[in-house]
Tab-separated table of C-alpha atoms and ligand atoms in Angstrom:
chain	number	residue	atom	x	y	z
R	1011	MET	CA	-184.283	82.799	242.040
R	1012	GLU	CA	-185.488	79.742	240.215
R	1013	SER	CA	-188.108	77.583	241.908
R	1014	TRP	CA	-188.619	73.892	241.165
R	1015	ALA	CA	-190.853	72.114	238.676
R	1016	GLY	CA	-194.466	71.555	239.566
R	1017	HIS	CA	-196.739	68.695	238.647
R	1018	GLU	CA	-200.344	68.357	237.725
R	1019	VAL	CA	-202.794	68.357	240.633
R	1020	PRO	CA	-205.987	66.444	239.800
R	1021	ARG	CA	-209.271	68.346	240.025
R	1022	LEU	CA	-211.771	66.869	242.409
R	1023	PRO	CA	-215.535	66.903	242.028
R	1024	GLY	CA	-217.468	69.456	244.097
R	1025	ARG	CA	-215.862	72.123	246.225
R	1026	GLY	CA	-213.516	71.704	249.196
R	1027	GLU	CA	-214.276	73.046	252.646
R	1028	PRO	CA	-212.829	76.252	254.101
R	1029	LEU	CA	-209.665	75.492	256.027
R	1030	ALA	CA	-209.380	76.256	259.737
R	1031	LEU	CA	-205.860	76.579	261.104
R	1032	TYR	CA	-204.254	77.092	264.488
R	1033	ASP	CA	-202.907	80.608	264.873
R	1034	SER	CA	-200.045	80.943	267.360
R	1035	ALA	CA	-200.896	84.589	268.071
R	1036	ARG	CA	-204.533	83.956	269.021
R	1037	GLN	CA	-203.671	80.506	270.392
R	1038	GLY	CA	-206.643	78.850	268.811
R	1039	VAL	CA	-208.007	77.298	265.627
R	1040	HIS	CA	-209.642	79.895	263.383
R	1041	PRO	CA	-210.998	79.807	259.842
R	1042	SER	CA	-208.549	80.903	257.174
R	1043	GLU	CA	-210.924	82.201	254.574
R	1044	PRO	CA	-208.982	84.416	252.249
R	1045	ALA	CA	-211.277	86.952	250.627
R	1046	ASP	CA	-209.706	86.504	247.237
R	1047	ALA	CA	-206.432	84.669	246.674
R	1048	GLY	CA	-204.807	83.050	249.686
R	1049	SER	CA	-201.404	84.554	250.422
R	1050	MET	CA	-198.748	82.562	252.198
R	1051	TYR	CA	-195.158	83.282	253.148
R	1052	VAL	CA	-193.092	80.334	254.341
R	1053	CYS	CA	-189.647	80.584	255.891
R	1054	GLY	CA	-187.377	78.440	253.761
R	1055	ILE	CA	-183.942	76.957	254.227
R	1056	THR	CA	-180.600	78.369	255.164
R	1057	PRO	CA	-178.684	76.325	252.596
R	1058	TYR	CA	-175.576	75.210	254.436
R	1059	ASP	CA	-176.505	71.545	254.535
R	1060	ALA	CA	-178.885	69.154	252.779
R	1061	THR	CA	-182.640	69.047	253.354
R	1062	HIS	CA	-183.460	66.896	256.360
R	1063	LEU	CA	-186.774	65.323	257.296
R	1064	GLY	CA	-187.637	68.259	259.566
R	1065	HIS	CA	-187.441	70.715	256.661
R	1066	ALA	CA	-189.431	68.272	254.544
R	1067	ALA	CA	-192.191	67.956	257.171
R	1068	THR	CA	-192.529	71.734	257.421
R	1069	MET	CA	-192.656	72.163	253.632
R	1070	ILE	CA	-195.254	69.380	253.357
R	1071	THR	CA	-197.392	71.114	256.003
R	1072	PHE	CA	-197.646	74.300	253.960
R	1073	ASP	CA	-198.072	72.291	250.784
R	1074	LEU	CA	-201.226	70.889	252.398
R	1075	VAL	CA	-202.450	74.433	253.130
R	1076	GLN	CA	-201.988	75.298	249.472
R	1077	ARG	CA	-203.794	72.127	248.352
R	1078	MET	CA	-206.743	72.849	250.670
R	1079	TRP	CA	-207.091	76.446	249.508
R	1080	ARG	CA	-206.987	75.387	245.857
R	1081	ASP	CA	-209.533	72.663	246.477
R	1082	ALA	CA	-211.831	75.285	248.031
R	1083	GLY	CA	-211.515	77.288	244.796
R	1084	ARG	CA	-209.020	79.887	246.026
R	1085	PRO	CA	-206.059	80.886	243.907
R	1086	VAL	CA	-202.869	80.834	245.984
R	1087	ARG	CA	-200.057	83.362	246.136
R	1088	TYR	CA	-197.138	81.609	247.758
R	1089	VAL	CA	-193.689	83.021	248.503
R	1090	GLN	CA	-190.778	81.191	250.085
R	1091	ASN	CA	-187.317	82.527	250.856
R	1092	VAL	CA	-183.813	81.125	250.925
R	1093	THR	CA	-181.547	82.636	253.577
R	1094	ASP	CA	-178.567	82.524	251.249
R	1095	ILE	CA	-176.471	84.851	253.387
R	1096	ASP	CA	-176.265	84.493	257.163
R	1097	ASP	CA	-173.782	83.574	259.883
R	1098	PRO	CA	-174.393	79.779	259.854
R	1099	LEU	CA	-173.728	79.634	256.106
R	1100	LEU	CA	-170.469	81.587	256.434
R	1101	GLU	CA	-169.395	79.495	259.428
R	1102	ARG	CA	-169.963	76.196	257.606
R	1103	ALA	CA	-168.195	77.443	254.476
R	1104	ALA	CA	-165.221	78.573	256.581
R	1105	ARG	CA	-165.133	75.258	258.463
R	1106	ASP	CA	-165.032	73.287	255.197
R	1107	GLY	CA	-162.775	75.703	253.319
R	1108	GLU	CA	-165.472	76.208	250.721
R	1109	ASP	CA	-166.787	79.292	248.942
R	1110	TRP	CA	-170.070	80.223	250.695
R	1111	VAL	CA	-171.740	81.010	247.358
R	1112	VAL	CA	-170.923	77.575	245.975
R	1113	LEU	CA	-172.156	75.921	249.174
R	1114	ALA	CA	-175.449	77.830	249.089
R	1115	MET	CA	-176.033	77.112	245.414
R	1116	ARG	CA	-175.327	73.409	245.783
R	1117	GLU	CA	-177.579	72.900	248.799
R	1118	THR	CA	-180.373	74.995	247.296
R	1119	ALA	CA	-180.219	72.884	244.114
R	1120	LEU	CA	-180.468	69.729	246.203
R	1121	PHE	CA	-183.419	71.189	248.132
R	1122	ARG	CA	-185.244	71.837	244.858
R	1123	GLU	CA	-184.736	68.208	243.803
R	1124	ASP	CA	-186.014	66.991	247.168
R	1125	MET	CA	-189.088	69.219	246.974
R	1126	GLU	CA	-189.868	67.973	243.499
R	1127	ALA	CA	-189.498	64.346	244.546
R	1128	LEU	CA	-191.815	64.953	247.517
R	1129	ARG	CA	-194.381	66.523	245.176
R	1130	ILE	CA	-194.391	69.884	246.894
R	1131	ILE	CA	-196.217	72.436	244.723
R	1132	PRO	CA	-193.589	75.123	244.044
R	1133	PRO	CA	-194.005	78.672	245.341
R	1134	GLU	CA	-194.927	81.358	242.867
R	1135	HIS	CA	-191.835	83.270	243.996
R	1136	TYR	CA	-188.748	81.598	245.396
R	1137	VAL	CA	-186.567	84.436	246.642
R	1138	GLY	CA	-183.029	84.650	247.970
R	1139	ALA	CA	-181.865	87.068	250.658
R	1140	VAL	CA	-178.934	88.180	248.507
R	1141	GLU	CA	-181.076	89.229	245.557
R	1142	SER	CA	-183.284	91.175	247.999
R	1143	ILE	CA	-180.512	93.198	249.637
R	1144	PRO	CA	-181.230	96.556	247.914
R	1145	ASP	CA	-184.898	96.348	248.976
R	1146	ILE	CA	-183.964	95.339	252.509
R	1147	ALA	CA	-181.445	98.195	252.824
R	1148	ASP	CA	-184.125	100.648	251.670
R	1149	LYS	CA	-186.526	99.463	254.347
R	1150	VAL	CA	-183.886	99.577	257.082
R	1151	GLU	CA	-183.230	103.164	256.084
R	1152	VAL	CA	-186.952	103.909	256.370
R	1153	LEU	CA	-187.009	102.423	259.877
R	1154	LEU	CA	-183.951	104.483	260.847
R	1155	LYS	CA	-185.450	107.730	259.571
R	1156	ASP	CA	-188.702	106.884	261.254
R	1157	GLY	CA	-187.017	106.501	264.647
R	1158	ALA	CA	-187.888	102.789	264.881
R	1159	ALA	CA	-184.242	101.795	264.467
R	1160	TYR	CA	-180.887	103.055	265.687
R	1161	ARG	CA	-177.249	102.731	264.763
R	1162	LEU	CA	-174.743	101.658	267.404
R	1163	ASP	CA	-172.114	104.323	268.004
R	1164	ASP	CA	-169.206	101.851	268.213
R	1165	GLY	CA	-168.104	102.360	264.603
R	1166	THR	CA	-169.400	98.981	263.361
R	1167	GLY	CA	-172.271	100.437	261.360
R	1168	ASP	CA	-174.656	97.903	262.947
R	1169	VAL	CA	-178.308	98.945	263.023
R	1170	TYR	CA	-180.872	97.556	265.463
R	1171	PHE	CA	-184.651	97.648	265.630
R	1172	ASP	CA	-186.110	99.266	268.735
R	1173	ILE	CA	-188.763	96.817	269.947
R	1174	SER	CA	-190.566	99.605	271.777
R	1175	ALA	CA	-191.387	100.999	268.307
R	1176	THR	CA	-194.239	98.507	268.108
R	1177	PRO	CA	-196.784	98.584	270.915
R	1178	SER	CA	-197.546	94.886	270.780
R	1179	PHE	CA	-194.155	93.181	270.692
R	1180	GLY	CA	-194.764	89.688	272.084
R	1181	TYR	CA	-198.289	89.212	270.770
R	1182	GLU	CA	-197.270	86.642	268.182
R	1183	SER	CA	-195.313	84.271	270.440
R	1184	ASN	CA	-197.256	84.956	273.643
R	1185	LEU	CA	-194.046	84.574	275.641
R	1186	THR	CA	-193.206	86.410	278.846
R	1187	ARG	CA	-190.218	88.709	278.817
R	1188	GLU	CA	-188.262	86.164	280.898
R	1189	GLN	CA	-189.008	83.437	278.345
R	1190	MET	CA	-187.985	85.730	275.491
R	1191	LEU	CA	-184.722	86.577	277.233
R	1192	GLU	CA	-183.992	82.898	277.681
R	1193	ILE	CA	-184.741	81.875	274.091
R	1194	PHE	CA	-183.276	84.910	272.293
R	1195	PRO	CA	-179.570	83.950	272.572
R	1196	GLU	CA	-180.347	80.323	271.654
R	1197	ARG	CA	-181.838	81.450	268.322
R	1198	GLY	CA	-179.257	83.836	266.975
R	1199	GLY	CA	-180.004	86.840	269.235
R	1200	ASP	CA	-177.340	88.904	271.016
R	1201	PRO	CA	-178.868	90.192	274.283
R	1202	ASP	CA	-175.492	91.190	275.722
R	1203	ARG	CA	-174.352	93.379	272.849
R	1204	ALA	CA	-173.175	96.659	274.364
R	1205	GLY	CA	-175.014	99.785	273.259
R	1206	LYS	CA	-178.412	98.206	272.571
R	1207	ARG	CA	-181.431	99.977	274.012
R	1208	ASP	CA	-183.141	96.710	274.915
R	1209	PRO	CA	-181.404	93.305	275.094
R	1210	LEU	CA	-184.162	91.915	272.845
R	1211	ASP	CA	-183.659	94.467	270.052
R	1212	PRO	CA	-182.955	92.485	266.863
R	1213	LEU	CA	-180.252	93.257	264.308
R	1214	LEU	CA	-181.427	94.910	261.086
R	1215	TRP	CA	-178.157	95.599	259.323
R	1216	ARG	CA	-174.666	94.324	260.067
R	1217	GLY	CA	-171.976	96.751	259.028
R	1218	ALA	CA	-169.222	95.342	256.802
R	1219	ARG	CA	-166.492	93.346	258.599
R	1220	GLU	CA	-163.058	92.384	257.384
R	1221	GLY	CA	-163.231	88.973	255.685
R	1222	GLU	CA	-167.023	88.899	255.443
R	1223	PRO	CA	-169.083	89.506	252.319
R	1224	SER	CA	-170.854	92.861	252.230
R	1225	TRP	CA	-173.023	94.866	249.864
R	1226	PRO	CA	-173.443	98.596	249.374
R	1227	GLY	CA	-176.224	99.762	251.658
R	1228	GLY	CA	-176.686	103.321	250.384
R	1229	GLU	CA	-176.878	105.666	253.352
R	1230	LEU	CA	-176.579	102.700	255.699
R	1231	GLY	CA	-173.061	102.021	254.510
R	1232	PRO	CA	-171.783	98.641	253.344
R	1233	GLY	CA	-172.963	95.551	255.173
R	1234	ARG	CA	-175.475	92.750	255.074
R	1235	PRO	CA	-179.038	92.315	256.302
R	1236	GLY	CA	-180.255	90.848	259.567
R	1237	TRP	CA	-182.397	87.743	259.399
R	1238	HIS	CA	-185.877	88.909	260.454
R	1239	ILE	CA	-185.979	91.982	258.210
R	1240	GLU	CA	-185.134	89.714	255.275
R	1241	CYS	CA	-188.398	87.789	255.605
R	1242	ALA	CA	-190.463	90.885	256.419
R	1243	VAL	CA	-189.292	92.737	253.307
R	1244	ILE	CA	-189.580	89.799	250.894
R	1245	ALA	CA	-193.114	89.111	252.114
R	1246	LEU	CA	-194.209	92.766	251.944
R	1247	ASN	CA	-192.735	93.235	248.474
R	1248	LEU	CA	-194.414	90.258	246.933
R	1249	LEU	CA	-197.573	89.735	248.953
R	1250	GLY	CA	-198.610	93.197	250.115
R	1251	ASP	CA	-199.148	94.613	253.597
R	1252	ARG	CA	-200.573	91.495	255.130
R	1253	VAL	CA	-200.520	87.781	254.524
R	1254	ASP	CA	-203.063	85.114	255.310
R	1255	VAL	CA	-200.429	82.691	256.544
R	1256	GLN	CA	-196.911	83.252	257.861
R	1257	GLY	CA	-195.434	79.788	258.164
R	1258	GLY	CA	-192.420	77.884	259.393
R	1259	GLY	CA	-191.329	75.423	262.044
R	1260	ASN	CA	-192.083	76.170	265.694
R	1261	ASP	CA	-188.424	77.033	266.242
R	1262	LEU	CA	-189.313	80.299	264.463
R	1263	LEU	CA	-192.082	81.330	266.873
R	1264	PHE	CA	-189.596	83.582	268.646
R	1265	PRO	CA	-187.690	85.683	267.883
R	1266	HIS	CA	-187.966	85.240	264.111
R	1267	HIS	CA	-191.684	85.603	263.466
R	1268	GLU	CA	-192.179	88.025	266.333
R	1269	ALA	CA	-189.483	90.341	264.990
R	1270	SER	CA	-190.515	89.936	261.337
R	1271	ALA	CA	-194.074	90.874	262.271
R	1272	ALA	CA	-192.865	93.861	264.295
R	1273	HIS	CA	-190.740	95.101	261.361
R	1274	ALA	CA	-193.553	94.633	258.850
R	1275	GLU	CA	-196.172	96.247	261.087
R	1276	ARG	CA	-193.991	99.272	261.759
R	1277	LEU	CA	-193.303	99.645	258.025
R	1278	THR	CA	-196.931	99.369	256.951
R	1279	GLY	CA	-198.718	100.810	259.982
R	1280	GLN	CA	-201.026	97.792	259.803
R	1281	ALA	CA	-201.433	94.959	262.273
R	1282	PRO	CA	-201.481	92.042	262.389
R	1283	PHE	CA	-199.010	91.330	259.628
R	1284	ALA	CA	-200.366	87.791	259.349
R	1285	GLU	CA	-203.885	86.551	259.838
R	1286	HIS	CA	-202.454	83.196	260.905
R	1287	TYR	CA	-198.993	82.449	262.286
R	1288	VAL	CA	-198.720	78.752	261.607
R	1289	HIS	CA	-195.995	76.605	263.133
R	1290	ALA	CA	-195.085	73.052	262.298
R	1291	GLY	CA	-193.743	70.790	265.043
R	1292	MET	CA	-190.116	69.737	265.182
R	1293	ILE	CA	-189.090	66.392	263.744
R	1294	GLY	CA	-186.541	64.769	266.008
R	1295	LEU	CA	-184.331	61.750	266.021
R	1296	ASP	CA	-183.607	59.818	269.231
R	1297	GLY	CA	-185.455	62.339	271.355
R	1298	GLU	CA	-183.661	65.432	270.052
R	1299	LYS	CA	-184.779	68.079	267.563
R	1300	MET	CA	-183.276	67.312	264.171
R	1301	SER	CA	-180.952	70.195	263.506
R	1302	LYS	CA	-177.865	70.946	261.534
R	1303	SER	CA	-176.008	72.114	264.606
R	1304	ARG	CA	-176.743	68.854	266.491
R	1305	GLY	CA	-175.775	66.753	263.482
R	1306	ASN	CA	-178.565	64.188	264.075
R	1307	LEU	CA	-179.945	64.459	260.597
R	1308	VAL	CA	-181.735	62.162	258.194
R	1309	PHE	CA	-181.423	63.710	254.761
R	1310	VAL	CA	-184.135	63.383	252.142
R	1311	SER	CA	-181.465	63.063	249.439
R	1312	ARG	CA	-179.805	60.194	251.357
R	1313	LEU	CA	-183.093	58.314	251.525
R	1314	ARG	CA	-183.714	58.988	247.831
R	1315	ALA	CA	-180.242	57.697	246.989
R	1316	ASP	CA	-181.118	54.561	248.956
R	1317	LYS	CA	-184.147	54.209	246.636
R	1318	VAL	CA	-186.692	54.968	249.353
R	1319	ASP	CA	-190.008	55.902	247.707
R	1320	PRO	CA	-190.551	59.651	248.290
R	1321	MET	CA	-194.272	58.929	248.678
R	1322	ALA	CA	-193.458	56.683	251.645
R	1323	ILE	CA	-191.393	59.526	253.177
R	1324	ARG	CA	-194.274	61.916	252.689
R	1325	LEU	CA	-196.812	59.469	254.082
R	1326	ALA	CA	-194.614	58.733	257.101
R	1327	LEU	CA	-194.233	62.444	257.883
R	1328	ILE	CA	-197.955	63.174	257.666
R	1329	SER	CA	-198.926	60.173	259.779
R	1330	GLY	CA	-198.474	62.513	262.770
R	1331	HIS	CA	-200.265	65.841	263.197
R	1332	TYR	CA	-198.272	68.757	261.806
R	1333	ARG	CA	-198.276	70.691	265.068
R	1334	SER	CA	-196.882	67.926	267.240
R	1335	ASP	CA	-193.176	67.567	267.789
R	1336	ARG	CA	-192.459	64.024	266.752
R	1337	THR	CA	-189.684	61.509	266.337
R	1338	TRP	CA	-188.580	59.897	263.115
R	1339	THR	CA	-188.071	56.136	263.319
R	1340	ASP	CA	-187.538	53.341	260.818
R	1341	ASP	CA	-190.844	51.859	262.004
R	1342	LEU	CA	-192.617	54.966	260.731
R	1343	LEU	CA	-191.198	54.340	257.271
R	1344	THR	CA	-192.061	50.627	257.382
R	1345	ALA	CA	-195.651	51.477	258.335
R	1346	ALA	CA	-195.811	54.032	255.504
R	1347	TYR	CA	-194.665	51.405	252.985
R	1348	GLU	CA	-197.333	48.998	254.205
R	1349	ARG	CA	-200.011	51.696	253.971
R	1350	LEU	CA	-198.860	52.717	250.493
R	1351	ASP	CA	-199.008	49.096	249.366
R	1352	ARG	CA	-202.576	48.683	250.717
R	1353	TRP	CA	-203.663	51.959	249.119
R	1354	ARG	CA	-202.109	51.019	245.771
R	1355	ARG	CA	-203.807	47.638	245.740
R	1356	ALA	CA	-207.130	49.222	246.706
R	1357	ALA	CA	-206.811	51.892	243.993
R	1358	ALA	CA	-206.401	49.080	241.445
R	1359	ALA	CA	-209.544	47.242	242.629
R	1360	PRO	CA	-212.636	47.108	240.355
R	1361	ALA	CA	-214.862	48.839	242.952
R	1362	GLY	CA	-215.063	50.003	246.553
R	1363	PRO	CA	-217.283	51.831	249.050
R	1364	SER	CA	-218.557	55.267	247.981
R	1365	GLY	CA	-215.713	57.413	246.653
R	1366	VAL	CA	-217.682	60.622	247.138
R	1367	GLU	CA	-218.150	59.876	250.836
R	1368	LEU	CA	-214.465	59.106	251.191
R	1369	LEU	CA	-213.607	62.416	249.521
R	1370	SER	CA	-215.900	64.361	251.810
R	1371	GLU	CA	-214.426	62.669	254.898
R	1372	VAL	CA	-210.857	63.445	253.851
R	1373	ARG	CA	-211.834	67.044	253.091
R	1374	ALA	CA	-213.512	67.430	256.477
R	1375	ARG	CA	-210.546	66.008	258.397
R	1376	LEU	CA	-208.020	68.220	256.615
R	1377	ALA	CA	-210.221	71.308	256.928
R	1378	ASP	CA	-209.989	70.863	260.694
R	1379	ASP	CA	-206.452	72.208	261.224
R	1380	LEU	CA	-204.957	69.692	258.786
R	1381	ASP	CA	-205.899	66.572	260.701
R	1382	THR	CA	-203.786	64.219	258.601
R	1383	PRO	CA	-204.012	61.283	261.059
R	1384	GLY	CA	-207.814	61.524	260.714
R	1385	ALA	CA	-207.604	61.776	256.914
R	1386	LEU	CA	-205.261	58.779	256.743
R	1387	ALA	CA	-207.578	56.763	258.984
R	1388	ALA	CA	-210.517	57.529	256.675
R	1389	ALA	CA	-208.484	56.446	253.648
R	1390	ASP	CA	-207.403	53.287	255.503
R	1391	ARG	CA	-211.000	52.359	256.279
R	1392	TRP	CA	-211.959	52.816	252.641
R	1393	ALA	CA	-208.973	50.757	251.445
R	1394	GLU	CA	-209.654	47.989	253.936
R	1395	ALA	CA	-213.293	47.661	252.856
R	1396	THR	CA	-212.222	47.710	249.207
R	1397	LEU	CA	-209.648	44.990	249.733
R	1398	ALA	CA	-212.303	42.996	251.604
R	1399	GLY	CA	-214.340	43.034	248.367
R	1400	ALA	CA	-216.816	45.937	248.640
R	1401	THR	CA	-218.530	46.388	245.275
R	1402	ASP	CA	-220.775	49.482	245.759
R	1403	ASP	CA	-218.997	52.029	243.591
R	1404	PRO	CA	-216.955	51.182	240.477
R	1405	GLU	CA	-215.820	54.818	240.198
R	1406	ALA	CA	-214.472	54.824	243.743
R	1407	PRO	CA	-210.944	53.450	243.223
R	1408	ALA	CA	-210.155	56.148	240.645
R	1409	LEU	CA	-211.623	58.872	242.860
R	1410	PHE	CA	-209.695	57.522	245.850
R	1411	ALA	CA	-206.429	57.808	243.916
R	1412	LYS	CA	-207.304	61.348	242.825
R	1413	THR	CA	-208.282	62.345	246.359
R	1414	VAL	CA	-205.028	61.272	247.997
R	1415	ASP	CA	-203.079	62.781	245.100
R	1416	ALA	CA	-204.795	66.195	245.123
R	1417	LEU	CA	-205.253	66.665	248.871
R	1418	LEU	CA	-202.400	64.723	250.441
R	1419	GLY	CA	-199.862	64.913	247.619
R	1420	ILE	CA	-199.575	61.119	247.560
R	1421	ARG	CA	-199.274	59.748	244.030
R	1422	LEU	CA	-200.155	56.082	244.082
O	2370	5CA	N1	-183.843	80.301	256.759
O	2370	5CA	C1	-184.487	80.224	258.041
O	2370	5CA	C2	-185.923	80.693	257.973
O	2370	5CA	S1	-186.079	82.282	257.303
O	2370	5CA	C3	-184.434	78.818	258.620
O	2370	5CA	O1	-184.960	78.617	259.695
O	2370	5CA	N2	-183.785	77.910	257.897
O	2370	5CA	S2	-183.638	76.360	258.319
O	2370	5CA	O2	-182.912	75.750	257.237
O	2370	5CA	O3	-183.082	76.259	259.618
O	2370	5CA	O4	-185.080	75.778	258.373
O	2370	5CA	C4	-185.916	75.775	257.226
O	2370	5CA	C5	-187.368	75.532	257.631
O	2370	5CA	O5	-187.487	74.247	258.256
O	2370	5CA	C6	-187.875	76.547	258.670
O	2370	5CA	O6	-189.247	76.795	258.440
O	2370	5CA	C7	-187.676	75.818	259.985
O	2370	5CA	O7	-188.564	76.274	260.988
O	2370	5CA	C8	-187.957	74.381	259.591
O	2370	5CA	N3	-187.243	73.392	260.420
O	2370	5CA	C9	-185.934	73.407	260.782
O	2370	5CA	N4	-185.638	72.326	261.541
O	2370	5CA	C10	-186.790	71.604	261.640
O	2370	5CA	C11	-187.149	70.362	262.286
O	2370	5CA	N5	-186.271	69.635	262.964
O	2370	5CA	N6	-188.432	69.931	262.169
O	2370	5CA	C12	-189.348	70.637	261.469
O	2370	5CA	N7	-189.075	71.805	260.835
O	2370	5CA	C13	-187.814	72.265	260.917
O	2371	ZN	ZN1	-187.915	83.572	257.755
């Protein structure tokens, strides 16, 4: 499916530092030093509503990964999906009496506009679940033949993955079985479904139901794909047997990324599927996770319609560390506007403290697990000294503007 338009990213002098990132599986910060190109798969939207600030924060996080890899001289192979068929989409379409295809297309189009406004570098491949169905059905068939999956014998045609088919189920999320059993039903799982071998077995293929869209599944019979196999297959098809980064919000730690990894690893015989499982914190409003089902959403498109500067949105979202769950407030936006104003005035100054030193400080902060608060503080110190009249380096204001543009995605 079509991605969105990119923009020019300025080239910076010298070479950026290798990026270290927190990996949820190993529970620590480790270097992400792709041998050749960096490969990244990021779990994209389920397009039944507009992009909210939580989606935006997660997309900005992985945009920073891409910017750091590029700055270190690595080409980037980046794939993102759109879950353009799934229960929540069908439920919302039914609730509003709308065609689910029209709903998905409209919200995906709006997402693209939001991403462009936020200066997110587009993925190389932006892929829908629907267009991937033949590939997904093929892989489910492979898992069935291989004994890693089974069909329920209740006539529904539903196929489940047997989690005992991978020896290390649980390694990605590091959760106990009790924790998994608690979270599973809250995140789309069906532990009580009769006929499953293990309550935690995830759905691979849902047999066709009256009144629901379905696609021919070859030997599987008509139906539609489960959620985790969708991401596993899209990633394997376009990025190969393993990826450097598997990304998304921390709501995907379990079961989504655990199950996707299990599917991929069983299909390829190689583990781990991802070198780094990277999870962005949840953006909340009034103490609650921002989510479509809770309805406590601040939409990027709403803010844009209100003429809020997308650069202020971006700056507000990166003023906290990507891994921390954090709350959106109007104060955050006010502070971002003030910062943007100081930075813009400083970038227009005739000179400032050393631009090369500033660049190396920003690089170092971001290389350390994307420490954006540290990078912003370094930029603030430079801007403050510039506005106070520092005259050391006449090249510095231009380099400052390039630095925050290339590495933080902030166009002054
Ligand atoms: N389509 C699936 C992933 S395959 C999905 O989770 N869609 S979503 O629309 O619910 O979320 C899209 C992306 O935004 C996911 O990476 C998700 O983890 C992330 N996300 C969702 N809500 C928030 C939030 N409140 N804060 C931060 N990130 C969020
Ligand atoms: Zn996904």
